[in-house]
Every structure is written in C-alpha cells, then in structure tokens.
Amino acid sequence: MGIFSRLHDIINSNITAMLDKAENPEKIIRLVIQEMEDTLVEVRSDAARTIAEKKKLQRHIDIMHAEIGDWQRKAELALSKDREDLARAALKEKHNLENAAASMDMELEALEGQLVQLNQDTAKLQKKLDDAKARHKTMMMKQKTVSGRLRTREKLHDTRIDDALSRFETVEQKMEHMEGRVESFDVGRDPTLEDKFAELEAEDI
C-alpha cells in the first residue's frame, strides 16, 4: 500500500469520526494537516532506513568484488605454476562469489528504485502539505472576517438597539410637547421689550 493510500484511509477514518461528533471544519483541517505531517516524518524515516541499507549493501558488494578479483589472481597464479587443480578451485570460488554479487546487485537496484519512489512521494506530500497549510491560513482569515461581519449584523438586528431608539423617540416627543407648551403661552400676544432682551440674553447662554 502506497503512502497516499494509507494516508487517505487514515484521514477518511478520522474525519468520519469527527463528522459523526459534529466537529467544526477548522478542527478537521488541522487534523488533516497533522496526519500529513506525521506521514511525512514516517516517509522520511523510511527513506533514511533505505539509504542506510543501500550503503551497507554497497559495502558488501565492494568487498565481494575485491574477493572476486583476488580469486582471479589466485587462479592465474596457479596456472602459471601448472596447478590446474588449484586454478579450477579458485575459479569455482570466483564463480560462486560472482553469483552472490549478482544477487546483491539486483537487491541494490531494488533499493535504489525504492529511494526514487520515496523521494517522489516525499516531494508530492510536501507540496500537498504546503498547499493545505496555505488554504488553512486563508480559511482562518476568512473565518475571522466573516465572524466580525456576523457580530456586526447581530448587533444591528439586536432588539435592544430598537428599544433604545424607541425610548429616544419618546423622549424627543416629550421635549417637543414641552416646547409646544412654552410656545403656547406666547400665542395671541406681542412680546414686550423685556421679552425681547430676555431672548437676546438667552442666545448668549
């Protein structure tokens, strides 16, 4: 199973559980990012182990090739001394080592293929993680803006504001009524000289 298939199963399982609990979307996004980060750490650990295995196998192959060359020299030495029996024994040892080395070469090739795949998977996962973090940041900014707008709308539609405005209008009406009563005393009579000076003095207050 590839890392993306495994990650997909883990995330789907956790998200389903959170949806059943009616968790908020922001918390779900954080979970997805956390799962991706954990998987990225796991993939990089796998890559580190594979690299170590490759280095160890390469050392064994190098040692084996040195031994193959050594048995080749021994076979040549035996032939120079007319010891065909020893030459054949040396060549047999060389042949066995060559078979073992060929098997190790195949194993090394497989490890190199795994490393290529791990590098590709790591790059893809890192890109998806960066994208998820950027989208999460955008979502949080949008949520903050929307929350602010919602609070403003709620205040605008708050009945307490309407009640306060209604009481304010009542006070205004009472003031207008009082002004009307004051002005009613002047109805039908001309202001005296003293009244006119009183008005002038009132304007300076």
PDB file of C-alpha atoms in Angstrom:
ATOM      1  CA  MET A   1       0.000   0.000   0.000  1.00  0.00           C
ATOM      2  CA  GLY A   2       1.412   3.417  -1.033  1.00  0.00           C
ATOM      3  CA  ILE A   3       1.780   6.216   1.455  1.00  0.00           C
ATOM      4  CA  PHE A   4      -1.006   8.219  -0.154  1.00  0.00           C
ATOM      5  CA  SER A   5      -3.432   5.289   0.007  1.00  0.00           C
ATOM      6  CA  ARG A   6      -2.549   4.722   3.656  1.00  0.00           C
ATOM      7  CA  LEU A   7      -2.831   8.448   4.436  1.00  0.00           C
ATOM      8  CA  HIS A   8      -6.179   8.606   2.605  1.00  0.00           C
ATOM      9  CA  ASP A   9      -7.570   5.736   4.712  1.00  0.00           C
ATOM     10  CA  ILE A  10      -6.337   7.269   7.991  1.00  0.00           C
ATOM     11  CA  ILE A  11      -7.694  10.732   7.237  1.00  0.00           C
ATOM     12  CA  ASN A  12     -11.036   9.419   5.976  1.00  0.00           C
ATOM     13  CA  SER A  13     -11.451   7.303   9.094  1.00  0.00           C
ATOM     14  CA  ASN A  14     -10.683  10.193  11.441  1.00  0.00           C
ATOM     15  CA  ILE A  15     -12.772  12.724   9.523  1.00  0.00           C
ATOM     16  CA  THR A  16     -15.758  10.373   9.507  1.00  0.00           C
ATOM     17  CA  ALA A  17     -15.460  10.020  13.288  1.00  0.00           C
ATOM     18  CA  MET A  18     -15.240  13.802  13.709  1.00  0.00           C
ATOM     19  CA  LEU A  19     -18.199  14.446  11.424  1.00  0.00           C
ATOM     20  CA  ASP A  20     -20.236  11.994  13.477  1.00  0.00           C
ATOM     21  CA  LYS A  21     -19.408  14.173  16.509  1.00  0.00           C
ATOM     22  CA  ALA A  22     -20.345  17.327  14.556  1.00  0.00           C
ATOM     23  CA  GLU A  23     -16.838  18.785  14.922  1.00  0.00           C
ATOM     24  CA  ASN A  24     -16.135  22.173  13.333  1.00  0.00           C
ATOM     25  CA  PRO A  25     -14.449  22.326   9.878  1.00  0.00           C
ATOM     26  CA  GLU A  26     -11.390  24.212  11.156  1.00  0.00           C
ATOM     27  CA  LYS A  27     -10.626  21.391  13.583  1.00  0.00           C
ATOM     28  CA  ILE A  28     -10.953  18.849  10.756  1.00  0.00           C
ATOM     29  CA  ILE A  29      -8.486  20.806   8.598  1.00  0.00           C
ATOM     30  CA  ARG A  30      -5.995  20.872  11.485  1.00  0.00           C
ATOM     31  CA  LEU A  31      -6.366  17.100  11.800  1.00  0.00           C
ATOM     32  CA  VAL A  32      -5.664  16.592   8.083  1.00  0.00           C
ATOM     33  CA  ILE A  33      -2.528  18.755   8.315  1.00  0.00           C
ATOM     34  CA  GLN A  34      -1.352  16.854  11.419  1.00  0.00           C
ATOM     35  CA  GLU A  35      -1.865  13.496   9.672  1.00  0.00           C
ATOM     36  CA  MET A  36       0.099  14.744   6.648  1.00  0.00           C
ATOM     37  CA  GLU A  37       2.953  15.991   8.856  1.00  0.00           C
ATOM     38  CA  ASP A  38       3.081  12.673  10.735  1.00  0.00           C
ATOM     39  CA  THR A  39       3.101  10.758   7.442  1.00  0.00           C
ATOM     40  CA  LEU A  40       5.876  12.976   6.090  1.00  0.00           C
ATOM     41  CA  VAL A  41       8.006  12.190   9.149  1.00  0.00           C
ATOM     42  CA  GLU A  42       7.306   8.473   8.641  1.00  0.00           C
ATOM     43  CA  VAL A  43       8.222   8.609   4.941  1.00  0.00           C
ATOM     44  CA  ARG A  44      11.474  10.423   5.673  1.00  0.00           C
ATOM     45  CA  SER A  45      12.305   7.814   8.333  1.00  0.00           C
ATOM     46  CA  ASP A  46      11.683   5.069   5.753  1.00  0.00           C
ATOM     47  CA  ALA A  47      13.962   6.896   3.324  1.00  0.00           C
ATOM     48  CA  ALA A  48      16.704   7.170   5.960  1.00  0.00           C
ATOM     49  CA  ARG A  49      16.487   3.428   6.694  1.00  0.00           C
ATOM     50  CA  THR A  50      16.557   2.591   2.979  1.00  0.00           C
ATOM     51  CA  ILE A  51      19.617   4.794   2.427  1.00  0.00           C
ATOM     52  CA  ALA A  52      21.399   3.050   5.325  1.00  0.00           C
ATOM     53  CA  GLU A  53      20.520  -0.369   3.866  1.00  0.00           C
ATOM     54  CA  LYS A  54      21.796   0.720   0.451  1.00  0.00           C
ATOM     55  CA  LYS A  55      25.119   1.921   1.886  1.00  0.00           C
ATOM     56  CA  LYS A  56      25.563  -1.310   3.846  1.00  0.00           C
ATOM     57  CA  LEU A  57      24.743  -3.449   0.796  1.00  0.00           C
ATOM     58  CA  GLN A  58      27.096  -1.397  -1.394  1.00  0.00           C
ATOM     59  CA  ARG A  59      29.944  -2.023   1.075  1.00  0.00           C
ATOM     60  CA  HIS A  60      29.287  -5.780   0.933  1.00  0.00           C
ATOM     61  CA  ILE A  61      29.232  -5.695  -2.876  1.00  0.00           C
ATOM     62  CA  ASP A  62      32.525  -3.768  -2.974  1.00  0.00           C
ATOM     63  CA  ILE A  63      34.138  -6.304  -0.617  1.00  0.00           C
ATOM     64  CA  MET A  64      32.781  -9.163  -2.727  1.00  0.00           C
ATOM     65  CA  HIS A  65      34.150  -7.673  -5.948  1.00  0.00           C
ATOM     66  CA  ALA A  66      37.542  -7.338  -4.278  1.00  0.00           C
ATOM     67  CA  GLU A  67      37.387 -11.035  -3.313  1.00  0.00           C
ATOM     68  CA  ILE A  68      36.394 -11.949  -6.886  1.00  0.00           C
ATOM     69  CA  GLY A  69      39.469 -10.123  -8.182  1.00  0.00           C
ATOM     70  CA  ASP A  70      41.595 -11.871  -5.563  1.00  0.00           C
ATOM     71  CA  TRP A  71      40.377 -15.355  -6.654  1.00  0.00           C
ATOM     72  CA  GLN A  72      41.018 -14.400 -10.283  1.00  0.00           C
ATOM     73  CA  ARG A  73      44.646 -13.574  -9.419  1.00  0.00           C
ATOM     74  CA  LYS A  74      44.970 -16.838  -7.499  1.00  0.00           C
ATOM     75  CA  ALA A  75      43.669 -18.803 -10.487  1.00  0.00           C
ATOM     76  CA  GLU A  76      46.195 -17.086 -12.759  1.00  0.00           C
ATOM     77  CA  LEU A  77      48.980 -17.797 -10.281  1.00  0.00           C
ATOM     78  CA  ALA A  78      48.003 -21.473 -10.113  1.00  0.00           C
ATOM     79  CA  LEU A  79      48.022 -21.739 -13.919  1.00  0.00           C
ATOM     80  CA  SER A  80      51.455 -20.113 -14.061  1.00  0.00           C
ATOM     81  CA  LYS A  81      52.660 -22.838 -11.714  1.00  0.00           C
ATOM     82  CA  ASP A  82      50.969 -25.606 -13.719  1.00  0.00           C
ATOM     83  CA  ARG A  83      48.496 -26.268 -10.905  1.00  0.00           C
ATOM     84  CA  GLU A  84      45.324 -26.642 -12.890  1.00  0.00           C
ATOM     85  CA  ASP A  85      43.553 -28.237  -9.911  1.00  0.00           C
ATOM     86  CA  LEU A  86      44.132 -25.149  -7.795  1.00  0.00           C
ATOM     87  CA  ALA A  87      43.201 -22.897 -10.740  1.00  0.00           C
ATOM     88  CA  ARG A  88      39.867 -24.721 -11.161  1.00  0.00           C
ATOM     89  CA  ALA A  89      39.171 -24.443  -7.384  1.00  0.00           C
ATOM     90  CA  ALA A  90      39.952 -20.756  -7.438  1.00  0.00           C
ATOM     91  CA  LEU A  91      37.710 -20.157 -10.468  1.00  0.00           C
ATOM     92  CA  LYS A  92      34.906 -22.068  -8.726  1.00  0.00           C
ATOM     93  CA  GLU A  93      35.163 -19.782  -5.689  1.00  0.00           C
ATOM     94  CA  LYS A  94      35.217 -16.801  -8.033  1.00  0.00           C
ATOM     95  CA  HIS A  95      32.076 -18.052  -9.818  1.00  0.00           C
ATOM     96  CA  ASN A  96      30.199 -18.539  -6.508  1.00  0.00           C
ATOM     97  CA  LEU A  97      31.093 -15.011  -5.428  1.00  0.00           C
ATOM     98  CA  GLU A  98      30.005 -13.617  -8.813  1.00  0.00           C
ATOM     99  CA  ASN A  99      26.581 -15.261  -8.425  1.00  0.00           C
ATOM    100  CA  ALA A 100      26.223 -13.840  -4.920  1.00  0.00           C
ATOM    101  CA  ALA A 101      27.334 -10.399  -6.146  1.00  0.00           C
ATOM    102  CA  ALA A 102      24.805 -10.520  -8.999  1.00  0.00           C
ATOM    103  CA  SER A 103      22.043 -11.254  -6.478  1.00  0.00           C
ATOM    104  CA  MET A 104      23.199  -8.330  -4.322  1.00  0.00           C
ATOM    105  CA  ASP A 105      23.290  -6.070  -7.381  1.00  0.00           C
ATOM    106  CA  MET A 106      19.615  -6.880  -8.017  1.00  0.00           C
ATOM    107  CA  GLU A 107      18.811  -6.118  -4.380  1.00  0.00           C
ATOM    108  CA  LEU A 108      20.730  -2.840  -4.647  1.00  0.00           C
ATOM    109  CA  GLU A 109      18.792  -1.897  -7.768  1.00  0.00           C
ATOM    110  CA  ALA A 110      15.526  -2.583  -5.949  1.00  0.00           C
ATOM    111  CA  LEU A 111      16.612  -0.344  -3.050  1.00  0.00           C
ATOM    112  CA  GLU A 112      17.541   2.423  -5.470  1.00  0.00           C
ATOM    113  CA  GLY A 113      14.085   2.121  -7.039  1.00  0.00           C
ATOM    114  CA  GLN A 114      12.504   2.413  -3.580  1.00  0.00           C
ATOM    115  CA  LEU A 115      14.542   5.540  -2.884  1.00  0.00           C
ATOM    116  CA  VAL A 116      13.426   7.147  -6.144  1.00  0.00           C
ATOM    117  CA  GLN A 117       9.796   6.406  -5.259  1.00  0.00           C
ATOM    118  CA  LEU A 118      10.241   7.668  -1.706  1.00  0.00           C
ATOM    119  CA  ASN A 119      11.795  10.904  -2.988  1.00  0.00           C
ATOM    120  CA  GLN A 120       8.899  11.411  -5.381  1.00  0.00           C
ATOM    121  CA  ASP A 121       6.317  10.629  -2.676  1.00  0.00           C
ATOM    122  CA  THR A 122       8.040  12.958  -0.211  1.00  0.00           C
ATOM    123  CA  ALA A 123       8.078  15.821  -2.726  1.00  0.00           C
ATOM    124  CA  LYS A 124       4.391  15.291  -3.560  1.00  0.00           C
ATOM    125  CA  LEU A 125       3.386  15.065   0.090  1.00  0.00           C
ATOM    126  CA  GLN A 126       5.392  18.178   0.989  1.00  0.00           C
ATOM    127  CA  LYS A 127       3.671  20.091  -1.819  1.00  0.00           C
ATOM    128  CA  LYS A 128       0.227  18.914  -0.648  1.00  0.00           C
ATOM    129  CA  LEU A 129       1.122  19.825   2.943  1.00  0.00           C
ATOM    130  CA  ASP A 130       2.254  23.329   1.941  1.00  0.00           C
ATOM    131  CA  ASP A 131      -0.974  23.746  -0.049  1.00  0.00           C
ATOM    132  CA  ALA A 132      -3.099  22.554   2.884  1.00  0.00           C
ATOM    133  CA  LYS A 133      -1.366  24.971   5.271  1.00  0.00           C
ATOM    134  CA  ALA A 134      -1.860  27.886   2.854  1.00  0.00           C
ATOM    135  CA  ARG A 135      -5.545  27.028   2.432  1.00  0.00           C
ATOM    136  CA  HIS A 136      -5.940  26.677   6.201  1.00  0.00           C
ATOM    137  CA  LYS A 137      -4.401  30.127   6.716  1.00  0.00           C
ATOM    138  CA  THR A 138      -6.747  31.618   4.103  1.00  0.00           C
ATOM    139  CA  MET A 139      -9.711  29.872   5.701  1.00  0.00           C
ATOM    140  CA  MET A 140      -8.814  31.220   9.155  1.00  0.00           C
ATOM    141  CA  MET A 141      -8.530  34.780   7.808  1.00  0.00           C
ATOM    142  CA  LYS A 142     -11.875  34.410   6.061  1.00  0.00           C
ATOM    143  CA  GLN A 143     -13.449  32.951   9.208  1.00  0.00           C
ATOM    144  CA  LYS A 144     -12.186  35.927  11.233  1.00  0.00           C
ATOM    145  CA  THR A 145     -13.650  38.368   8.706  1.00  0.00           C
ATOM    146  CA  VAL A 146     -16.970  36.539   8.496  1.00  0.00           C
ATOM    147  CA  SER A 147     -17.187  36.275  12.294  1.00  0.00           C
ATOM    148  CA  GLY A 148     -16.663  40.032  12.576  1.00  0.00           C
ATOM    149  CA  ARG A 149     -19.333  40.722   9.993  1.00  0.00           C
ATOM    150  CA  LEU A 150     -21.694  38.330  11.757  1.00  0.00           C
ATOM    151  CA  ARG A 151     -21.205  40.086  15.097  1.00  0.00           C
ATOM    152  CA  THR A 152     -21.894  43.448  13.412  1.00  0.00           C
ATOM    153  CA  ARG A 153     -25.051  42.123  11.771  1.00  0.00           C
ATOM    154  CA  GLU A 154     -26.218  40.618  15.048  1.00  0.00           C
ATOM    155  CA  LYS A 155     -25.742  43.974  16.775  1.00  0.00           C
ATOM    156  CA  LEU A 156     -27.616  45.778  14.022  1.00  0.00           C
ATOM    157  CA  HIS A 157     -30.525  43.383  14.433  1.00  0.00           C
ATOM    158  CA  ASP A 158     -30.368  43.410  18.236  1.00  0.00           C
ATOM    159  CA  THR A 159     -33.842  44.305  19.643  1.00  0.00           C
ATOM    160  CA  ARG A 160     -32.174  46.199  22.481  1.00  0.00           C
ATOM    161  CA  ILE A 161     -30.980  48.817  19.982  1.00  0.00           C
ATOM    162  CA  ASP A 162     -34.504  49.155  18.598  1.00  0.00           C
ATOM    163  CA  ASP A 163     -35.826  49.510  22.147  1.00  0.00           C
ATOM    164  CA  ALA A 164     -33.271  52.209  22.930  1.00  0.00           C
ATOM    165  CA  LEU A 165     -34.133  54.110  19.757  1.00  0.00           C
ATOM    166  CA  SER A 166     -37.813  53.825  20.599  1.00  0.00           C
ATOM    167  CA  ARG A 167     -37.206  55.300  24.058  1.00  0.00           C
ATOM    168  CA  PHE A 168     -35.109  58.057  22.479  1.00  0.00           C
ATOM    169  CA  GLU A 169     -38.003  58.941  20.188  1.00  0.00           C
ATOM    170  CA  THR A 170     -40.318  59.021  23.214  1.00  0.00           C
ATOM    171  CA  VAL A 171     -38.001  61.499  24.967  1.00  0.00           C
ATOM    172  CA  GLU A 172     -37.874  63.636  21.815  1.00  0.00           C
ATOM    173  CA  GLN A 173     -41.666  63.674  21.642  1.00  0.00           C
ATOM    174  CA  LYS A 174     -41.863  64.781  25.293  1.00  0.00           C
ATOM    175  CA  MET A 175     -39.376  67.568  24.638  1.00  0.00           C
ATOM    176  CA  GLU A 176     -41.360  68.691  21.616  1.00  0.00           C
ATOM    177  CA  HIS A 177     -44.514  68.652  23.730  1.00  0.00           C
ATOM    178  CA  MET A 178     -42.824  70.800  26.391  1.00  0.00           C
ATOM    179  CA  GLU A 179     -41.604  73.228  23.713  1.00  0.00           C
ATOM    180  CA  GLY A 180     -45.153  73.409  22.396  1.00  0.00           C
ATOM    181  CA  ARG A 181     -46.477  74.290  25.858  1.00  0.00           C
ATOM    182  CA  VAL A 182     -43.844  77.024  26.218  1.00  0.00           C
ATOM    183  CA  GLU A 183     -44.660  78.463  22.823  1.00  0.00           C
ATOM    184  CA  SER A 184     -48.401  78.287  23.579  1.00  0.00           C
ATOM    185  CA  PHE A 185     -48.001  80.985  26.247  1.00  0.00           C
ATOM    186  CA  ASP A 186     -46.874  83.423  23.546  1.00  0.00           C
ATOM    187  CA  VAL A 187     -49.823  82.737  21.302  1.00  0.00           C
ATOM    188  CA  GLY A 188     -52.025  85.853  20.862  1.00  0.00           C
ATOM    189  CA  ARG A 189     -49.720  88.444  22.437  1.00  0.00           C
ATOM    190  CA  ASP A 190     -46.827  90.571  21.223  1.00  0.00           C
ATOM    191  CA  PRO A 191     -43.529  90.222  23.064  1.00  0.00           C
ATOM    192  CA  THR A 192     -42.672  93.081  25.399  1.00  0.00           C
ATOM    193  CA  LEU A 193     -39.394  94.961  25.300  1.00  0.00           C
ATOM    194  CA  GLU A 194     -38.235  92.956  28.291  1.00  0.00           C
ATOM    195  CA  ASP A 195     -39.129  89.702  26.491  1.00  0.00           C
ATOM    196  CA  LYS A 196     -37.048  90.741  23.507  1.00  0.00           C
ATOM    197  CA  PHE A 197     -33.984  91.479  25.700  1.00  0.00           C
ATOM    198  CA  ALA A 198     -34.516  88.206  27.565  1.00  0.00           C
ATOM    199  CA  GLU A 199     -34.360  86.341  24.243  1.00  0.00           C
ATOM    200  CA  LEU A 200     -31.160  88.183  23.285  1.00  0.00           C
ATOM    201  CA  GLU A 201     -29.572  87.277  26.624  1.00  0.00           C
ATOM    202  CA  ALA A 202     -30.716  83.651  26.241  1.00  0.00           C
ATOM    203  CA  GLU A 203     -28.937  83.453  22.869  1.00  0.00           C
ATOM    204  CA  ASP A 204     -25.604  84.233  24.574  1.00  0.00           C
ATOM    205  CA  ILE A 205     -26.011  81.486  27.165  1.00  0.00           C
TER     206      ILE A 205
END
